[in-house]
CSV table of C-alpha atoms and ligand atoms in Angstrom, one decimal:
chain,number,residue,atom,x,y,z
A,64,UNK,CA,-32.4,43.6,-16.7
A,65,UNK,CA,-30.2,40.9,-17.6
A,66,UNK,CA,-29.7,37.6,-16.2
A,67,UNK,CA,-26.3,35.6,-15.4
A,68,UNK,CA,-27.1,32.1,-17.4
A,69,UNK,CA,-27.5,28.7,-15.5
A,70,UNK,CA,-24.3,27.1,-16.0
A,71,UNK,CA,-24.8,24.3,-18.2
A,72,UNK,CA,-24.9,20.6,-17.2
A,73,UNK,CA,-24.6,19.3,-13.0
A,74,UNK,CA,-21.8,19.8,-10.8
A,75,UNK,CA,-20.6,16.4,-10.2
A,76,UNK,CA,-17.5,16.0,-7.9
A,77,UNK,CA,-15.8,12.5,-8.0
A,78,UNK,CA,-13.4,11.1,-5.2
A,79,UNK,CA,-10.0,9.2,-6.7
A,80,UNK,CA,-11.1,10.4,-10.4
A,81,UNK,CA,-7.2,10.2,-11.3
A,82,UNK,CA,-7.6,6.3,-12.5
A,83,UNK,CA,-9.7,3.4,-12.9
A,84,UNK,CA,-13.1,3.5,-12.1
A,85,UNK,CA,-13.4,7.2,-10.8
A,86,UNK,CA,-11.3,8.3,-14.3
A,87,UNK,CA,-14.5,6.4,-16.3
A,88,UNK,CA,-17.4,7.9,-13.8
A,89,UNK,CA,-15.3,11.2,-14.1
A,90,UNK,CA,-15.1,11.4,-17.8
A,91,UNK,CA,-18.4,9.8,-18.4
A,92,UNK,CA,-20.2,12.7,-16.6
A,93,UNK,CA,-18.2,15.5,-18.7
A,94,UNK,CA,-18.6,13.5,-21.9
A,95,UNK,CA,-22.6,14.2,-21.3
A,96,UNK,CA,-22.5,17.6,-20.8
A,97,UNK,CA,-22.0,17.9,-16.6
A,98,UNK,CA,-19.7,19.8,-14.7
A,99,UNK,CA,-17.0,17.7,-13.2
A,100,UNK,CA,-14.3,18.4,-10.6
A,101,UNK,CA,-12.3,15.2,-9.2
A,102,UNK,CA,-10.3,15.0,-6.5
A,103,UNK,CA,-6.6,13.5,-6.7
A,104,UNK,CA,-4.0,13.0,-3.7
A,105,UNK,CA,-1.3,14.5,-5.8
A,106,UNK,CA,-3.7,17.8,-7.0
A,107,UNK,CA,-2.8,17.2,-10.8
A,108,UNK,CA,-5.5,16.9,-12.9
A,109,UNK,CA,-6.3,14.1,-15.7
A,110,UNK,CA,-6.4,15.1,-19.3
A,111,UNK,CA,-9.5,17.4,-19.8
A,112,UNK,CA,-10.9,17.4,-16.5
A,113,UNK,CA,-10.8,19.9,-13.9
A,114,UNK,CA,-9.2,18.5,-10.1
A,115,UNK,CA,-8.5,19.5,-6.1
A,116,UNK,CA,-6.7,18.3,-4.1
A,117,UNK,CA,-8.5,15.7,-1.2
A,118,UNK,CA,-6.6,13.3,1.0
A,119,UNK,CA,-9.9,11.5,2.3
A,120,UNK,CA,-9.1,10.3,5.7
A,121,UNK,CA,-8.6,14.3,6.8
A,122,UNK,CA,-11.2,16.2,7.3
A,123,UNK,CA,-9.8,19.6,6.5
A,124,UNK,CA,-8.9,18.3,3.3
A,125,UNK,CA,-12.3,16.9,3.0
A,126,UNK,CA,-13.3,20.4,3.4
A,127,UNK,CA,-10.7,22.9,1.8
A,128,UNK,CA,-11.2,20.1,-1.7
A,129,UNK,CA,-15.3,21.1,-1.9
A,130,UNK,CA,-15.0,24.4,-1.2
A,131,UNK,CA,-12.4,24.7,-4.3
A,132,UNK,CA,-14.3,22.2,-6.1
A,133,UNK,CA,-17.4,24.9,-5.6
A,134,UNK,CA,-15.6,27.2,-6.6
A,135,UNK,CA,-14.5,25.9,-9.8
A,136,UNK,CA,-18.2,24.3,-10.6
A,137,UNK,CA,-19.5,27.8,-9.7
A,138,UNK,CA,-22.0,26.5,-7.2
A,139,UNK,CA,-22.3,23.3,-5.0
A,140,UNK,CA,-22.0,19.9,-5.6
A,141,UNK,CA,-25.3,18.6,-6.8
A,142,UNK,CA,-23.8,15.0,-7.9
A,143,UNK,CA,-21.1,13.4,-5.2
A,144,UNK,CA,-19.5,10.4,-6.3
A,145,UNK,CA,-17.5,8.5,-3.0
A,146,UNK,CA,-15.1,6.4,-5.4
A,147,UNK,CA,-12.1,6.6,-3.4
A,148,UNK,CA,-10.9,3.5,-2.0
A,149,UNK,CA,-8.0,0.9,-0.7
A,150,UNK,CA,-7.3,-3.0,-0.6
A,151,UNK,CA,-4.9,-4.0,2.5
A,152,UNK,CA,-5.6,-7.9,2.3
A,153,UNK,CA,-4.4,-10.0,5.3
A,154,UNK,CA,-5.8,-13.6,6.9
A,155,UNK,CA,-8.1,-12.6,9.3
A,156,UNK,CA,-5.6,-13.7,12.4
A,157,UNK,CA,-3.2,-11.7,11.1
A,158,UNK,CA,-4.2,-8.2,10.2
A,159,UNK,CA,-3.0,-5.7,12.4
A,160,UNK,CA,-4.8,-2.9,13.5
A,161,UNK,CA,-3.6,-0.9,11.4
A,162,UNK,CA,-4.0,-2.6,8.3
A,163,UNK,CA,-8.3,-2.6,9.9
A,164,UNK,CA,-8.2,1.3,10.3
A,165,UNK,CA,-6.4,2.9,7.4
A,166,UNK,CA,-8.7,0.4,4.9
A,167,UNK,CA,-12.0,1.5,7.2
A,168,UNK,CA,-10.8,5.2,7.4
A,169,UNK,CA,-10.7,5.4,3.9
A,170,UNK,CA,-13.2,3.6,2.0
A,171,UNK,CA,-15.9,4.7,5.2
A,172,UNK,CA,-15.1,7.3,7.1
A,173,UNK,CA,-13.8,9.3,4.0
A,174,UNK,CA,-17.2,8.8,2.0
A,175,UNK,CA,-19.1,10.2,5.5
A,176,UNK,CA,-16.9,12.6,5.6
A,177,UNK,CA,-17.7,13.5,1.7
A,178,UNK,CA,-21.5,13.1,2.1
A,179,UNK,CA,-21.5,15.3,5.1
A,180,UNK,CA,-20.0,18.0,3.5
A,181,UNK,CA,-21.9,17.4,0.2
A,182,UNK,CA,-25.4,17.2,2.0
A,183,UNK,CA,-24.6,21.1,3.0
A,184,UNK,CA,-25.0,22.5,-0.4
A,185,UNK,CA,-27.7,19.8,-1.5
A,186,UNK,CA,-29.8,20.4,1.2
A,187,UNK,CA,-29.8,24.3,0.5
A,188,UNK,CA,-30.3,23.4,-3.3
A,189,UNK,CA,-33.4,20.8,-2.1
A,190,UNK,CA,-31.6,18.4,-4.7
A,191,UNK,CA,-28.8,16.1,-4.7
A,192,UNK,CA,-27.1,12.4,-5.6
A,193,UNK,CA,-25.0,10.7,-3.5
A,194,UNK,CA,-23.4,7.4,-5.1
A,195,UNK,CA,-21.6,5.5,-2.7
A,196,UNK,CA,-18.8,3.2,-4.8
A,197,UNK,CA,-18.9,0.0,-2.7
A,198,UNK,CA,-17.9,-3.7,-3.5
A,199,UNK,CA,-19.9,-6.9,-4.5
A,200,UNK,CA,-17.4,-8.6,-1.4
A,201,UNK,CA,-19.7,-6.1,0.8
A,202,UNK,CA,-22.3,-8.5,0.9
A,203,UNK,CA,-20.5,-11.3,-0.6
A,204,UNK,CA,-17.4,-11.5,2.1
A,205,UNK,CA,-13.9,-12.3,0.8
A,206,UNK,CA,-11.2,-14.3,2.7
A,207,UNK,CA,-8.2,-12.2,3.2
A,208,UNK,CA,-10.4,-9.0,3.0
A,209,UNK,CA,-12.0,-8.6,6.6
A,210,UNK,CA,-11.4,-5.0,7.0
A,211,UNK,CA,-12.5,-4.2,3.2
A,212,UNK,CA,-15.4,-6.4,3.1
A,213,UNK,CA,-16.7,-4.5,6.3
A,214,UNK,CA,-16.4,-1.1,5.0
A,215,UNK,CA,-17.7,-1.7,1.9
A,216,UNK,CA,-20.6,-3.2,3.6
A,217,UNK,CA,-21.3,-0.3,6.1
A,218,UNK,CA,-21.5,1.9,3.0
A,219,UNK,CA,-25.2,0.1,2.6
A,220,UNK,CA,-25.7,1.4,6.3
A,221,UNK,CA,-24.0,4.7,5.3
A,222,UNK,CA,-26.4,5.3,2.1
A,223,UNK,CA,-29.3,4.1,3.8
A,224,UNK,CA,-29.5,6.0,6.5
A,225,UNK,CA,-28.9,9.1,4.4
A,226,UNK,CA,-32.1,8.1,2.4
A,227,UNK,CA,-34.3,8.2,5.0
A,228,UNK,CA,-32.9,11.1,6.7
A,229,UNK,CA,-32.5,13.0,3.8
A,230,UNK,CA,-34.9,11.7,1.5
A,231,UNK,CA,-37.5,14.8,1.7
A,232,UNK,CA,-35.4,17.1,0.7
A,233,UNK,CA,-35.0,15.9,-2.8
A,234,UNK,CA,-31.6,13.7,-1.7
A,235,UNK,CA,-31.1,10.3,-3.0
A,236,UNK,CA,-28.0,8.0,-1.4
A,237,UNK,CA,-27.4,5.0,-3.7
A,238,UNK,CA,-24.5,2.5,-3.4
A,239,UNK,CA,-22.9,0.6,-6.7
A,240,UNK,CA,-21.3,-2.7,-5.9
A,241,UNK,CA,-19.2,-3.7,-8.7
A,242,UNK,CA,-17.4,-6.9,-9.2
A,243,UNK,CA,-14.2,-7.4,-10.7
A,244,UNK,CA,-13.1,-4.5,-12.9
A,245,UNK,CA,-9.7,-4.3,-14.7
A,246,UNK,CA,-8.0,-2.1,-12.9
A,247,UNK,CA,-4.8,-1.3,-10.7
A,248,UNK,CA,-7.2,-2.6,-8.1
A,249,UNK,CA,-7.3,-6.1,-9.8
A,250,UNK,CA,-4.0,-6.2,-11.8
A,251,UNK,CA,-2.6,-6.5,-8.3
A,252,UNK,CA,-4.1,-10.0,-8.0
A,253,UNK,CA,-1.8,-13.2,-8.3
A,254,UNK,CA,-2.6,-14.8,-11.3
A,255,UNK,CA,-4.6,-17.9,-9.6
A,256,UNK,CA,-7.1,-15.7,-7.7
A,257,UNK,CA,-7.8,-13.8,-11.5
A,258,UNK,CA,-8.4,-17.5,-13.1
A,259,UNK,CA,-10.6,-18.6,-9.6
A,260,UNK,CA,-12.6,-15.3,-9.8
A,261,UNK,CA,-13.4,-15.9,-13.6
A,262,UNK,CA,-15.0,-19.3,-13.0
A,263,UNK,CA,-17.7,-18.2,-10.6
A,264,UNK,CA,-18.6,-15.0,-12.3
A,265,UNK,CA,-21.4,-16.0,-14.4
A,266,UNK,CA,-21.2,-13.7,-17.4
A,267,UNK,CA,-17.9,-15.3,-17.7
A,268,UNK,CA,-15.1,-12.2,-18.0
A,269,UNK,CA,-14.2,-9.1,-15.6
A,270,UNK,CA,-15.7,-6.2,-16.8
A,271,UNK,CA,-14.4,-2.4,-18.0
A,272,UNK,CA,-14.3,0.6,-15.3
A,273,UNK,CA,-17.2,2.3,-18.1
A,274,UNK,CA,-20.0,-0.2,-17.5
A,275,UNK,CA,-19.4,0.9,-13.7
A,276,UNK,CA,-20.0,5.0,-14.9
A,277,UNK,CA,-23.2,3.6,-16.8
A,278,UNK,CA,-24.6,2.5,-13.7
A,279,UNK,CA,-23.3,5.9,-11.6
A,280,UNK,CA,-24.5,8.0,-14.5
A,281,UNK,CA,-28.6,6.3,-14.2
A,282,UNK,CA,-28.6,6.5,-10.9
A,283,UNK,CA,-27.7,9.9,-10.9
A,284,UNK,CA,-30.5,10.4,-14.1
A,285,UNK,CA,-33.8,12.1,-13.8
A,286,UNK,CA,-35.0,8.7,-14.3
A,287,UNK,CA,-33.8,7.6,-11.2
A,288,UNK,CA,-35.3,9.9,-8.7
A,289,UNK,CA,-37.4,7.3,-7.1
A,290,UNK,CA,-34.2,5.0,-6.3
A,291,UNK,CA,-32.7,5.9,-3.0
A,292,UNK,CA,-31.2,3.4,-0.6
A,293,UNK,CA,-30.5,1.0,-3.3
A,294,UNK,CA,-27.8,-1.5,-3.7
A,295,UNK,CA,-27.1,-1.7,-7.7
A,296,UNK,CA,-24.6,-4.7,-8.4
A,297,UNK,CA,-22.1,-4.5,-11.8
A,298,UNK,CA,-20.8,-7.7,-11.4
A,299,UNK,CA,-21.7,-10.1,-14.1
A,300,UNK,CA,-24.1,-12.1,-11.6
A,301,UNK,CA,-20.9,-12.9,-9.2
A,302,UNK,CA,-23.3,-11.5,-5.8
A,303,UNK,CA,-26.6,-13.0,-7.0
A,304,UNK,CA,-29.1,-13.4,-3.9
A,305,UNK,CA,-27.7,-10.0,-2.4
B,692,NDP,P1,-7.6,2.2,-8.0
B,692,NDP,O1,-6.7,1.6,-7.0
B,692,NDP,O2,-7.3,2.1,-9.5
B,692,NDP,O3,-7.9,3.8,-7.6
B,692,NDP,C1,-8.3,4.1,-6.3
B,692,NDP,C2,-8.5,5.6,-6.3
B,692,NDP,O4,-8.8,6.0,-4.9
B,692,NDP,C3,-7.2,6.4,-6.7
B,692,NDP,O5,-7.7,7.6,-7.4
B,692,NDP,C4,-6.6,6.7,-5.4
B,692,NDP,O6,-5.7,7.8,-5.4
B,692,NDP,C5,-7.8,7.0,-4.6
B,692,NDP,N1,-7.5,7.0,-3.1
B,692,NDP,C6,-7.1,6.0,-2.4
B,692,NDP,N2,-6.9,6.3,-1.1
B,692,NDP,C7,-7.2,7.6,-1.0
B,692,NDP,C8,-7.2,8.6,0.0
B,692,NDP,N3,-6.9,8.3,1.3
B,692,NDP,N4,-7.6,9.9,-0.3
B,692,NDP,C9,-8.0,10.2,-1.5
B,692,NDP,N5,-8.0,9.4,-2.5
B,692,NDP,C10,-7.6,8.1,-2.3
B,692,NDP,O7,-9.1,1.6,-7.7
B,692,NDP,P2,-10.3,1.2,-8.6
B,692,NDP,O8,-10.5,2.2,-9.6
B,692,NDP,O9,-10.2,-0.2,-9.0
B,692,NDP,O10,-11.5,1.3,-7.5
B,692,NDP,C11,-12.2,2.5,-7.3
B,692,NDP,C12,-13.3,2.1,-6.3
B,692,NDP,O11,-14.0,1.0,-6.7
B,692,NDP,C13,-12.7,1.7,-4.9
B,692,NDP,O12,-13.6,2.2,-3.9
B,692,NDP,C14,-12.8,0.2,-4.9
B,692,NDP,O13,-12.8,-0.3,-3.6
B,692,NDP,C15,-14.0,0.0,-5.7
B,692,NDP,N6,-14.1,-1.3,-6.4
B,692,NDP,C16,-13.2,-1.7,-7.3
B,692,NDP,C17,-13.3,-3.0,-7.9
B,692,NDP,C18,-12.4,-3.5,-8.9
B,692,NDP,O14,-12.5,-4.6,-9.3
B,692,NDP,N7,-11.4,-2.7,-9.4
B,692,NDP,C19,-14.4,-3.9,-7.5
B,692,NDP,C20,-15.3,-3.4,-6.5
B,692,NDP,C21,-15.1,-2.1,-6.0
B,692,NDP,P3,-4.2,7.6,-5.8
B,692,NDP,O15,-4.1,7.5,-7.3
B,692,NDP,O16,-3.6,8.9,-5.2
B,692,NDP,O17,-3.7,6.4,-5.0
């Protein structure tokens, strides 16, 4: 009798993979040997790697993007990496409402909706890594960033909760905080807040959207099986005391 082959490598499936740090977690995966599907508002895929289509703050897009995403990895998603995510900065007194939700339905509610769909397939598979891409302002706190600060924070909430509900069935929830990483993200910084932001950050430079993937990529290792609820910081020391 013969037997279909294991597909090689894990099915990793990375939220906002089109650029910046999700492009580096993205292509990191594939350049060791996993299976990766991102996701991209627009549908079109980066060089080389395989994408859907997922608008994060609906949850039918949530949806229809892992069931294509499946179907393209030939199987669920073992590895789920939330990347996706939005700055709307605004002085606390005058953010509007607006300006809260869209930043909260985004970089929160679109990661719970990922996880809950992901934790489907992982929990029939009794394996699974979820790495939630949060912020060192989480725990930090940011003027002008209220509404990102706060869901970046209640990803450590999100992740947590997962572990321990989840935990037994071979399901690790992990959160990465990095610091300041040149990207779009930072480039849209006025020039004064780069040059502040480089004094206190004690390794002295910003860093590159690949030593971010290093850290997705361990904690989504064999090695790191054991880790599960933790906050991992990529920030050259900026959060210390976290
Ligand atoms: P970019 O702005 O370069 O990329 C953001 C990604 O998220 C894009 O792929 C974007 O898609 C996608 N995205 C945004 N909104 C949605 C949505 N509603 N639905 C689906 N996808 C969406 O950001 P970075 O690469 O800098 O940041 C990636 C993550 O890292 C974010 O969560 C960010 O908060 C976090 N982070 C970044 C830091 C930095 O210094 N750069 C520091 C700390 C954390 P599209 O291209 O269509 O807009």
């Amino acid at each position: 009798m013969t037997q279909t082959p294991a597909p090689a490598g894990r099915a990793v499936l990375v939220t906002g993979g089109n650029r910046g740090i999700g492009l580096a977690i993205a292509r990191s995966f594939a350049m060791a040997g996993d299976r990766v599907v991102v996701t991209t508002r627009s549908g079109e895929a980066p060089e080389g790697l395989q994408a859907v289509p997922c608008e994060v703050t609906d949850t039918a897009s949530v949806d229809a993007a892992f069931a294509a995403a499946e179907d393209l990895l030939g199987g669920p998603v073992e590895i789920l990496v939330a990347n996706a995510g939005i700055t709307k900065d605004q002085l606390l007194m005058r953010m509007s409402d607006a300006e809260f939700d869209d930043v909260v339905d985004t970089n929160l509610a679109g990661a719970f909706r990922c996880a809950r769909r992901a934790s489907k397939g992982m929990i029939r598979l009794r394996r699974g890594r979820m790495i939630f891409v949060s912020s060192v302002v989480g725990l930090y706190g940011s003027p002008g960033q209220a509404n990102y600060a706060a869901s970046k924070a209640a990803l450590v909430g999100l992740a947590r909760s997962i572990s321990r509900e989840l935990g037994g069935r071979g399901i690790t929830a992990n959160v990465v905080a990095p610091g300041f990483i040149d990207t779009d993200m930072t480039a849209a910084l006025p020039e004064e807040r780069r040059t502040a932001y480089l004094s206190s950050i004690p390794a002295g430079r910003f860093a590159a959207p690949e030593e971010v993937a290093a850290a997705v990529r361990f904690l989504a290792s064999p090695e790191a099986a054991y880790i599960t609820g933790a906050v991992l910081p990529v920030d050259g020391g900026l959060g210390m005391g976290h």
